[in-house]
């Protein structure tokens, strides 16, 4: 897939073993979007359910989103950092998968890491390379175009998604 310059979106699929559905978290840029809520681009996520219920959402500012498209233009090629808020079901396992086709066309870098500066999870989402502390998570890159991160330590409740557009 190739995207027009400054206009792309990608999906991270977040799931647990007990849910009957996956949560699709969509991020990207568009020249007509602002860096807040935009009708037609963004989708708010509801408040997280009480534990032990599985939940995932993108966090931008103080708001929770299933979809958050930011302004994309040749004047804003800086890194954008989303939070991904996670809540575990009773199985204490969350898996995160993505299709990285087209990532290098749209982004000069995209990294997924824990909230501690990548001490436990620090993944280059283009190819699944990086480091994962086995006490917290594992990464499966047997299909290099569809890496899967499994997090099995419920202490990891926030991930940082750092996206730098091309």
One Martini backbone bead per residue (centre of mass of N, CA, C, O) as a GRO file, in nm:
protein
  166
    1UNK     BB    1   0.099   0.034   0.019
    2UNK     BB    2   0.011   0.372  -0.071
    3UNK     BB    3   0.038   0.710   0.026
    4UNK     BB    4  -0.034   1.006   0.038
    5UNK     BB    5   0.099   1.276   0.120
    6UNK     BB    6   0.010   1.333   0.451
    7UNK     BB    7  -0.186   1.059   0.406
    8UNK     BB    8  -0.257   0.843   0.678
    9UNK     BB    9  -0.331   0.503   0.794
   10UNK     BB   10  -0.339   0.291   1.091
   11UNK     BB   11  -0.356  -0.037   1.250
   12UNK     BB   12  -0.417  -0.155   1.577
   13UNK     BB   13  -0.448  -0.475   1.726
   14UNK     BB   14  -0.643  -0.541   2.018
   15UNK     BB   15  -0.623  -0.827   2.251
   16UNK     BB   16  -0.782  -1.098   2.410
   17UNK     BB   17  -0.871  -1.426   2.498
   18UNK     BB   18  -1.184  -1.346   2.600
   19UNK     BB   19  -1.269  -1.191   2.369
   20UNK     BB   20  -1.499  -1.134   2.089
   21UNK     BB   21  -1.314  -0.881   2.033
   22UNK     BB   22  -1.148  -0.633   1.870
   23UNK     BB   23  -0.927  -0.353   1.890
   24UNK     BB   24  -0.922  -0.073   1.683
   25UNK     BB   25  -0.638   0.135   1.632
   26UNK     BB   26  -0.634   0.457   1.481
   27UNK     BB   27  -0.375   0.617   1.291
   28UNK     BB   28  -0.264   0.953   1.171
   29UNK     BB   29  -0.276   1.163   0.873
   30UNK     BB   30  -0.411   1.496   0.776
   31UNK     BB   31  -0.441   1.809   0.632
   32UNK     BB   32  -0.757   1.842   0.759
   33UNK     BB   33  -0.648   1.799   1.036
   34UNK     BB   34  -0.632   1.816   1.369
   35UNK     BB   35  -0.503   1.799   1.720
   36UNK     BB   36  -0.794   1.695   1.770
   37UNK     BB   37  -1.119   1.692   1.730
   38UNK     BB   38  -1.267   1.536   1.430
   39UNK     BB   39  -1.505   1.537   1.223
   40UNK     BB   40  -1.458   1.238   1.024
   41UNK     BB   41  -1.192   1.117   1.181
   42UNK     BB   42  -1.276   1.079   1.480
   43UNK     BB   43  -1.293   0.838   1.767
   44UNK     BB   44  -1.428   0.791   2.049
   45UNK     BB   45  -1.380   0.657   2.365
   46UNK     BB   46  -1.486   0.514   2.623
   47UNK     BB   47  -1.481   0.446   2.919
   48UNK     BB   48  -1.347   0.239   3.120
   49UNK     BB   49  -1.399  -0.043   3.250
   50UNK     BB   50  -1.418  -0.235   3.502
   51UNK     BB   51  -1.256  -0.445   3.674
   52UNK     BB   52  -1.181  -0.729   3.476
   53UNK     BB   53  -1.157  -0.549   3.192
   54UNK     BB   54  -1.104  -0.519   2.877
   55UNK     BB   55  -0.883  -0.256   2.735
   56UNK     BB   56  -0.850  -0.003   2.463
   57UNK     BB   57  -0.664   0.311   2.391
   58UNK     BB   58  -0.617   0.607   2.264
   59UNK     BB   59  -0.406   0.882   2.373
   60UNK     BB   60  -0.490   1.235   2.346
   61UNK     BB   61  -0.408   1.394   2.586
   62UNK     BB   62  -0.719   1.331   2.765
   63UNK     BB   63  -0.824   1.152   2.533
   64UNK     BB   64  -1.022   0.889   2.405
   65UNK     BB   65  -0.945   0.658   2.130
   66UNK     BB   66  -0.989   0.477   1.824
   67UNK     BB   67  -0.954   0.750   1.654
   68UNK     BB   68  -0.647   0.943   1.550
   69UNK     BB   69  -0.615   1.224   1.348
   70UNK     BB   70  -0.362   1.419   1.237
   71UNK     BB   71  -0.187   1.660   1.132
   72UNK     BB   72  -0.076   1.677   0.780
   73UNK     BB   73   0.238   1.824   0.693
   74UNK     BB   74   0.533   1.981   0.589
   75UNK     BB   75   0.528   2.135   0.889
   76UNK     BB   76   0.469   1.827   1.040
   77UNK     BB   77   0.753   1.612   1.106
   78UNK     BB   78   0.708   1.530   1.385
   79UNK     BB   79   0.683   1.372   1.663
   80UNK     BB   80   0.419   1.155   1.768
   81UNK     BB   81   0.261   1.094   2.094
   82UNK     BB   82   0.103   0.820   2.196
   83UNK     BB   83  -0.123   0.658   2.395
   84UNK     BB   84  -0.175   0.325   2.532
   85UNK     BB   85  -0.445   0.199   2.690
   86UNK     BB   86  -0.452  -0.066   2.940
   87UNK     BB   87  -0.674  -0.350   3.013
   88UNK     BB   88  -0.722  -0.638   3.193
   89UNK     BB   89  -0.821  -0.932   3.205
   90UNK     BB   90  -0.821  -1.234   3.378
   91UNK     BB   91  -0.567  -1.339   3.187
   92UNK     BB   92  -0.327  -1.130   3.155
   93UNK     BB   93  -0.366  -1.077   2.825
   94UNK     BB   94  -0.204  -0.899   2.552
   95UNK     BB   95  -0.250  -0.835   2.206
   96UNK     BB   96  -0.041  -0.694   1.937
   97UNK     BB   97  -0.121  -0.600   1.603
   98UNK     BB   98   0.033  -0.561   1.265
   99UNK     BB   99   0.049  -0.398   0.944
  100UNK     BB  100   0.355  -0.281   0.780
  101UNK     BB  101   0.251  -0.196   0.522
  102UNK     BB  102   0.380   0.125   0.424
  103UNK     BB  103   0.539   0.256   0.656
  104UNK     BB  104   0.792   0.377   0.495
  105UNK     BB  105   0.615   0.578   0.329
  106UNK     BB  106   0.475   0.735   0.587
  107UNK     BB  107   0.731   0.673   0.782
  108UNK     BB  108   1.039   0.727   0.944
  109UNK     BB  109   0.896   0.642   1.225
  110UNK     BB  110   0.804   0.353   1.451
  111UNK     BB  111   0.722   0.322   1.801
  112UNK     BB  112   0.703   0.074   2.067
  113UNK     BB  113   0.660   0.153   2.418
  114UNK     BB  114   0.704   0.184   2.723
  115UNK     BB  115   0.665   0.417   2.998
  116UNK     BB  116   1.000   0.357   3.060
  117UNK     BB  117   1.167   0.411   2.785
  118UNK     BB  118   1.205   0.093   2.699
  119UNK     BB  119   1.292  -0.119   2.923
  120UNK     BB  120   1.080  -0.366   2.816
  121UNK     BB  121   0.962  -0.206   2.553
  122UNK     BB  122   1.122  -0.189   2.209
  123UNK     BB  123   0.966  -0.126   1.897
  124UNK     BB  124   1.000  -0.166   1.561
  125UNK     BB  125   0.721  -0.157   1.346
  126UNK     BB  126   0.844  -0.226   1.068
  127UNK     BB  127   1.001  -0.525   1.185
  128UNK     BB  128   1.007  -0.603   1.510
  129UNK     BB  129   1.238  -0.482   1.628
  130UNK     BB  130   1.422  -0.521   1.935
  131UNK     BB  131   1.310  -0.504   2.277
  132UNK     BB  132   1.216  -0.774   2.514
  133UNK     BB  133   1.104  -0.851   2.822
  134UNK     BB  134   1.022  -1.174   2.931
  135UNK     BB  135   0.862  -1.072   3.198
  136UNK     BB  136   0.638  -0.905   3.003
  137UNK     BB  137   0.714  -1.008   2.699
  138UNK     BB  138   0.651  -1.078   2.342
  139UNK     BB  139   0.781  -1.144   2.005
  140UNK     BB  140   0.633  -1.208   1.677
  141UNK     BB  141   0.822  -1.257   1.350
  142UNK     BB  142   0.735  -1.492   1.152
  143UNK     BB  143   0.565  -1.248   1.029
  144UNK     BB  144   0.708  -0.958   0.925
  145UNK     BB  145   0.421  -0.807   0.838
  146UNK     BB  146   0.293  -0.941   1.136
  147UNK     BB  147   0.341  -0.849   1.417
  148UNK     BB  148   0.344  -0.981   1.770
  149UNK     BB  149   0.246  -0.859   2.084
  150UNK     BB  150   0.294  -0.998   2.410
  151UNK     BB  151   0.126  -0.921   2.717
  152UNK     BB  152   0.189  -1.064   3.070
  153UNK     BB  153   0.214  -0.784   3.236
  154UNK     BB  154  -0.002  -0.580   3.424
  155UNK     BB  155   0.202  -0.335   3.462
  156UNK     BB  156   0.131  -0.283   3.162
  157UNK     BB  157  -0.079   0.015   3.087
  158UNK     BB  158   0.137   0.169   2.899
  159UNK     BB  159   0.193   0.292   2.576
  160UNK     BB  160   0.416   0.411   2.328
  161UNK     BB  161   0.339   0.597   2.027
  162UNK     BB  162   0.588   0.672   1.782
  163UNK     BB  163   0.537   0.919   1.521
  164UNK     BB  164   0.703   0.982   1.200
  165UNK     BB  165   0.654   1.150   0.938
  166UNK     BB  166   0.736   1.194   0.587
   0.00000   0.00000   0.00000
